Amino acid sequence: MTLRQPVTITAAPGTGRTTILSGALVALFLANLLNFFDRAIPAVVAEPIKAEYSLSDLQLGLITSAFTVVYAIAGLPLGRLADRGNRPGIIGVGLLVWSGLTAATGAAGNYVLFILARLGVGVGEAAFTPAANSMIGDLYPADRRSRALGVFMLGLPVGLMLAYFTVGRIAETFDSWRAPFFVAAVPGVVLALVMLRMRDPERGGAEQVSVSDSSPVRRPIRQLLSIPTLRWLILAGLTFNFASYAVNSFTVPLLMRQYELKLTSAAVVTGVIVGLTGLLGLLVGARYADRASATSPRARLTIGVVTSAAAAPLTAIALMQDGGSVVAFTALFALGWLLAYGFYISVYPAIHDVVVPRLRATATALFFAAMYLLGGFAGPVVVGGLSDRFAARAAESAGAQDVTAFAGEGLNSALYLVPVMLALTAVFIHLAARRVGVDSARMHASLTS
């Protein structure tokens, strides 16, 4: 590091008693809700899109994967910008961009234009997460971050739940899969105006010690990758996002094909599996994670190890229903996914535990770059490609010419990659937990040096 002008930052008075539900956190939660609502729309109306554009499952998976590539790549420079610039302003502009392009997605006349619009949405949303996570790190001390991040991350299940509960109904009401994209754009513009008027919190203001803040930082990526805990967490994010994006992209099609549900019913069941479970998982889990962090930094990550390891067999048993009981499939997968949400309340706060305040937005962007570029991109593409292959193989074995009749069977087989990736996530979080104590102590020592 080189010094321009030393700046000493101390914890704000009463920081340890910060109310979790501050106005800033509520606004960030709402933005995160819209973030995941907008992302989920293509997954809900995947089957009508596939029919209109005559797509394979691989091409269907590319809709999500194209978004994640741009999201990951754009996140790195935007994360560096968030470590230097006004974070609420960056979020506000991002909201305007992704809301406008969400509407443009609904107006796309062909598959290529649809993909291009989703690429633009990815750029807008990439401005949000690094800046938001960095803000929360400066608003809440370490012993309250799991709860604060838990509230923020509630935007994920609530956004998904609202999308899966309402998008199918909106599409059927307007008799068009395009309608939900137009509806979703409006609240984003309103919230952008709120974010543009918000005050940016003091960097390092929530730390319990005096922080000697130096700028600029030389070779920030190299510094971050030198932290062993962060490297293991990045690998955990990669495998978890592979599973998460495969589930989000293909659960509705699976229920429609293999369990013969209609669009609205399949979307609602998916909303229960990936959305409703998150409410309980994040609200209850975050409180236990904060209590665990008071014992040791490792204890919080141990929660993620246990929940990810338990989620793997439950999702595998759910897939073994293979078109049988939709109730059993829903119950088993929902329980598994409830436990999978332990990833968020254990891994996200751990990044703040080992990274200095000046680099937290960049660290988040780096984490998300790997998480989405490698995991989020690969999940839908690999599962979609395997689904096509397994369906073709099943049709060939049956001596049938029409592969469509075997699309559900092929997709069900391909989704067995989900429990495999959840098991790997548990392994990587365990390896991070073995190092987090040392890396956390090193980070706190650097704040006072």
mmCIF file of N, CA and C in Angstrom, residues 83-145:
data_model
loop_
_atom_site.group_PDB
_atom_site.id
_atom_site.type_symbol
_atom_site.label_atom_id
_atom_site.label_comp_id
_atom_site.label_asym_id
_atom_site.label_seq_id
_atom_site.Cartn_x
_atom_site.Cartn_y
_atom_site.Cartn_z
ATOM 1 N N ASP A 83 -15.454 0.664 -3.992
ATOM 2 C CA ASP A 83 -14.487 0.886 -2.922
ATOM 3 C C ASP A 83 -13.959 2.312 -2.924
ATOM 4 N N ARG A 84 -14.275 3.066 -3.970
ATOM 5 C CA ARG A 84 -13.771 4.438 -4.080
ATOM 6 C C ARG A 84 -14.876 5.477 -4.147
ATOM 7 N N GLY A 85 -16.000 5.116 -4.782
ATOM 8 C CA GLY A 85 -17.038 6.091 -5.056
ATOM 9 C C GLY A 85 -18.213 6.025 -4.106
ATOM 10 N N ASN A 86 -19.255 6.777 -4.438
ATOM 11 C CA ASN A 86 -20.476 6.835 -3.641
ATOM 12 C C ASN A 86 -21.317 5.594 -3.913
ATOM 13 N N ARG A 87 -21.430 4.734 -2.915
ATOM 14 C CA ARG A 87 -22.075 3.436 -3.119
ATOM 15 C C ARG A 87 -23.578 3.519 -3.372
ATOM 16 N N PRO A 88 -24.353 4.325 -2.635
ATOM 17 C CA PRO A 88 -25.776 4.437 -2.969
ATOM 18 C C PRO A 88 -26.020 4.969 -4.372
ATOM 19 N N GLY A 89 -25.161 5.896 -4.820
ATOM 20 C CA GLY A 89 -25.302 6.415 -6.178
ATOM 21 C C GLY A 89 -25.048 5.353 -7.225
ATOM 22 N N ILE A 90 -24.019 4.512 -6.983
ATOM 23 C CA ILE A 90 -23.717 3.412 -7.904
ATOM 24 C C ILE A 90 -24.894 2.446 -7.973
ATOM 25 N N ILE A 91 -25.483 2.140 -6.807
ATOM 26 C CA ILE A 91 -26.628 1.231 -6.768
ATOM 27 C C ILE A 91 -27.825 1.825 -7.500
ATOM 28 N N GLY A 92 -28.068 3.131 -7.297
ATOM 29 C CA GLY A 92 -29.199 3.786 -7.951
ATOM 30 C C GLY A 92 -29.096 3.747 -9.464
ATOM 31 N N VAL A 93 -27.917 4.036 -9.990
ATOM 32 C CA VAL A 93 -27.725 3.994 -11.447
ATOM 33 C C VAL A 93 -27.894 2.561 -11.948
ATOM 34 N N GLY A 94 -27.345 1.600 -11.199
ATOM 35 C CA GLY A 94 -27.503 0.204 -11.589
ATOM 36 C C GLY A 94 -28.960 -0.214 -11.654
ATOM 37 N N LEU A 95 -29.755 0.227 -10.685
ATOM 38 C CA LEU A 95 -31.190 -0.068 -10.686
ATOM 39 C C LEU A 95 -31.888 0.478 -11.920
ATOM 40 N N LEU A 96 -31.541 1.695 -12.292
ATOM 41 C CA LEU A 96 -32.149 2.287 -13.488
ATOM 42 C C LEU A 96 -31.804 1.482 -14.734
ATOM 43 N N VAL A 97 -30.534 1.057 -14.822
ATOM 44 C CA VAL A 97 -30.087 0.305 -16.004
ATOM 45 C C VAL A 97 -30.786 -1.044 -16.079
ATOM 46 N N TRP A 98 -30.769 -1.814 -14.966
ATOM 47 C CA TRP A 98 -31.334 -3.160 -15.065
ATOM 48 C C TRP A 98 -32.853 -3.139 -15.176
ATOM 49 N N SER A 99 -33.508 -2.132 -14.622
ATOM 50 C CA SER A 99 -34.968 -2.060 -14.753
ATOM 51 C C SER A 99 -35.367 -1.740 -16.191
ATOM 52 N N GLY A 100 -34.653 -0.798 -16.806
ATOM 53 C CA GLY A 100 -34.950 -0.467 -18.197
ATOM 54 C C GLY A 100 -34.730 -1.636 -19.131
ATOM 55 N N LEU A 101 -33.656 -2.389 -18.887
ATOM 56 C CA LEU A 101 -33.357 -3.510 -19.771
ATOM 57 C C LEU A 101 -34.213 -4.737 -19.456
ATOM 58 N N THR A 102 -34.771 -4.807 -18.257
ATOM 59 C CA THR A 102 -35.762 -5.855 -17.976
ATOM 60 C C THR A 102 -36.985 -5.641 -18.860
ATOM 61 N N ALA A 103 -37.404 -4.383 -18.981
ATOM 62 C CA ALA A 103 -38.514 -4.072 -19.889
ATOM 63 C C ALA A 103 -38.138 -4.392 -21.327
ATOM 64 N N ALA A 104 -36.890 -4.095 -21.700
ATOM 65 C CA ALA A 104 -36.435 -4.381 -23.063
ATOM 66 C C ALA A 104 -36.434 -5.881 -23.340
ATOM 67 N N THR A 105 -36.195 -6.691 -22.315
ATOM 68 C CA THR A 105 -36.246 -8.146 -22.475
ATOM 69 C C THR A 105 -37.633 -8.583 -22.924
ATOM 70 N N GLY A 106 -38.663 -7.987 -22.306
ATOM 71 C CA GLY A 106 -40.035 -8.328 -22.681
ATOM 72 C C GLY A 106 -40.380 -7.934 -24.100
ATOM 73 N N ALA A 107 -39.664 -6.940 -24.630
ATOM 74 C CA ALA A 107 -39.945 -6.478 -25.991
ATOM 75 C C ALA A 107 -39.115 -7.206 -27.044
ATOM 76 N N ALA A 108 -38.219 -8.110 -26.628
ATOM 77 C CA ALA A 108 -37.318 -8.781 -27.572
ATOM 78 C C ALA A 108 -38.104 -9.587 -28.603
ATOM 79 N N GLY A 109 -37.778 -9.375 -29.872
ATOM 80 C CA GLY A 109 -38.506 -10.053 -30.941
ATOM 81 C C GLY A 109 -37.961 -11.411 -31.313
ATOM 82 N N ASN A 110 -36.741 -11.719 -30.867
ATOM 83 C CA ASN A 110 -36.162 -13.030 -31.174
ATOM 84 C C ASN A 110 -35.185 -13.432 -30.070
ATOM 85 N N TYR A 111 -34.655 -14.631 -30.187
ATOM 86 C CA TYR A 111 -33.791 -15.198 -29.159
ATOM 87 C C TYR A 111 -32.522 -14.377 -28.958
ATOM 88 N N VAL A 112 -31.913 -13.903 -30.045
ATOM 89 C CA VAL A 112 -30.665 -13.134 -29.943
ATOM 90 C C VAL A 112 -30.907 -11.824 -29.203
ATOM 91 N N LEU A 113 -31.966 -11.109 -29.536
ATOM 92 C CA LEU A 113 -32.279 -9.856 -28.856
ATOM 93 C C LEU A 113 -32.608 -10.095 -27.385
ATOM 94 N N PHE A 114 -33.262 -11.208 -27.103
ATOM 95 C CA PHE A 114 -33.567 -11.575 -25.720
ATOM 96 C C PHE A 114 -32.264 -11.746 -24.926
ATOM 97 N N ILE A 115 -31.311 -12.484 -25.493
ATOM 98 C CA ILE A 115 -30.026 -12.699 -24.841
ATOM 99 C C ILE A 115 -29.290 -11.373 -24.628
ATOM 100 N N LEU A 116 -29.292 -10.511 -25.631
ATOM 101 C CA LEU A 116 -28.601 -9.225 -25.522
ATOM 102 C C LEU A 116 -29.200 -8.359 -24.417
ATOM 103 N N ALA A 117 -30.504 -8.370 -24.302
ATOM 104 C CA ALA A 117 -31.157 -7.605 -23.238
ATOM 105 C C ALA A 117 -30.762 -8.149 -21.866
ATOM 106 N N ARG A 118 -30.708 -9.471 -21.738
ATOM 107 C CA ARG A 118 -30.306 -10.073 -20.464
ATOM 108 C C ARG A 118 -28.850 -9.746 -20.127
ATOM 109 N N LEU A 119 -27.999 -9.620 -21.147
ATOM 110 C CA LEU A 119 -26.616 -9.193 -20.903
ATOM 111 C C LEU A 119 -26.590 -7.810 -20.275
ATOM 112 N N GLY A 120 -27.437 -6.916 -20.780
ATOM 113 C CA GLY A 120 -27.510 -5.572 -20.220
ATOM 114 C C GLY A 120 -28.020 -5.564 -18.793
ATOM 115 N N VAL A 121 -28.994 -6.424 -18.508
ATOM 116 C CA VAL A 121 -29.496 -6.547 -17.133
ATOM 117 C C VAL A 121 -28.351 -6.978 -16.206
ATOM 118 N N GLY A 122 -27.504 -7.870 -16.697
ATOM 119 C CA GLY A 122 -26.368 -8.335 -15.896
ATOM 120 C C GLY A 122 -25.425 -7.212 -15.518
ATOM 121 N N VAL A 123 -25.178 -6.283 -16.439
ATOM 122 C CA VAL A 123 -24.312 -5.134 -16.142
ATOM 123 C C VAL A 123 -24.933 -4.278 -15.045
ATOM 124 N N GLY A 124 -26.235 -3.996 -15.158
ATOM 125 C CA GLY A 124 -26.908 -3.177 -14.151
ATOM 126 C C GLY A 124 -26.880 -3.813 -12.775
ATOM 127 N N GLU A 125 -27.156 -5.112 -12.707
ATOM 128 C CA GLU A 125 -27.196 -5.789 -11.413
ATOM 129 C C GLU A 125 -25.800 -5.989 -10.830
ATOM 130 N N ALA A 126 -24.770 -6.017 -11.685
ATOM 131 C CA ALA A 126 -23.397 -6.161 -11.190
ATOM 132 C C ALA A 126 -22.965 -4.960 -10.363
ATOM 133 N N ALA A 127 -23.602 -3.812 -10.583
ATOM 134 C CA ALA A 127 -23.266 -2.614 -9.808
ATOM 135 C C ALA A 127 -23.797 -2.692 -8.383
ATOM 136 N N PHE A 128 -24.733 -3.595 -8.147
ATOM 137 C CA PHE A 128 -25.458 -3.596 -6.878
ATOM 138 C C PHE A 128 -24.776 -4.366 -5.753
ATOM 139 N N THR A 129 -24.493 -5.646 -5.964
ATOM 140 C CA THR A 129 -24.110 -6.520 -4.854
ATOM 141 C C THR A 129 -22.802 -6.117 -4.171
ATOM 142 N N PRO A 130 -21.704 -5.818 -4.892
ATOM 143 C CA PRO A 130 -20.486 -5.408 -4.184
ATOM 144 C C PRO A 130 -20.695 -4.157 -3.338
ATOM 145 N N ALA A 131 -21.374 -3.160 -3.902
ATOM 146 C CA ALA A 131 -21.609 -1.916 -3.168
ATOM 147 C C ALA A 131 -22.499 -2.154 -1.953
ATOM 148 N N ALA A 132 -23.538 -2.975 -2.101
ATOM 149 C CA ALA A 132 -24.462 -3.246 -1.001
ATOM 150 C C ALA A 132 -23.765 -3.998 0.127
ATOM 151 N N ASN A 133 -22.997 -5.035 -0.190
ATOM 152 C CA ASN A 133 -22.285 -5.786 0.840
ATOM 153 C C ASN A 133 -21.268 -4.915 1.561
ATOM 154 N N SER A 134 -20.586 -4.062 0.819
ATOM 155 C CA SER A 134 -19.624 -3.153 1.432
ATOM 156 C C SER A 134 -20.317 -2.179 2.381
ATOM 157 N N MET A 135 -21.470 -1.657 1.986
ATOM 158 C CA MET A 135 -22.225 -0.751 2.856
ATOM 159 C C MET A 135 -22.630 -1.431 4.156
ATOM 160 N N ILE A 136 -23.112 -2.657 4.065
ATOM 161 C CA ILE A 136 -23.550 -3.376 5.265
ATOM 162 C C ILE A 136 -22.365 -3.625 6.200
ATOM 163 N N GLY A 137 -21.200 -3.919 5.633
ATOM 164 C CA GLY A 137 -20.005 -4.097 6.452
ATOM 165 C C GLY A 137 -19.637 -2.843 7.223
ATOM 166 N N ASP A 138 -19.991 -1.665 6.692
ATOM 167 C CA ASP A 138 -19.701 -0.401 7.367
ATOM 168 C C ASP A 138 -20.844 0.080 8.245
ATOM 169 N N LEU A 139 -21.996 -0.556 8.148
ATOM 170 C CA LEU A 139 -23.148 -0.174 8.970
ATOM 171 C C LEU A 139 -23.267 -1.009 10.233
ATOM 172 N N TYR A 140 -22.733 -2.255 10.221
ATOM 173 C CA TYR A 140 -22.935 -3.183 11.328
ATOM 174 C C TYR A 140 -21.622 -3.810 11.772
ATOM 175 N N PRO A 141 -21.416 -3.927 13.092
ATOM 176 C CA PRO A 141 -20.198 -4.582 13.590
ATOM 177 C C PRO A 141 -20.238 -6.088 13.359
ATOM 178 N N ALA A 142 -19.108 -6.734 13.584
ATOM 179 C CA ALA A 142 -18.962 -8.155 13.235
ATOM 180 C C ALA A 142 -19.984 -9.040 13.932
ATOM 181 N N ASP A 143 -20.336 -8.720 15.198
ATOM 182 C CA ASP A 143 -21.236 -9.594 15.926
ATOM 183 C C ASP A 143 -22.701 -9.426 15.532
ATOM 184 N N ARG A 144 -22.976 -8.525 14.555
ATOM 185 C CA ARG A 144 -24.349 -8.348 14.093
ATOM 186 C C ARG A 144 -24.464 -8.485 12.575
ATOM 187 N N ARG A 145 -23.361 -8.792 11.930
ATOM 188 C CA ARG A 145 -23.374 -8.810 10.468
ATOM 189 C C ARG A 145 -24.164 -9.973 9.897
#
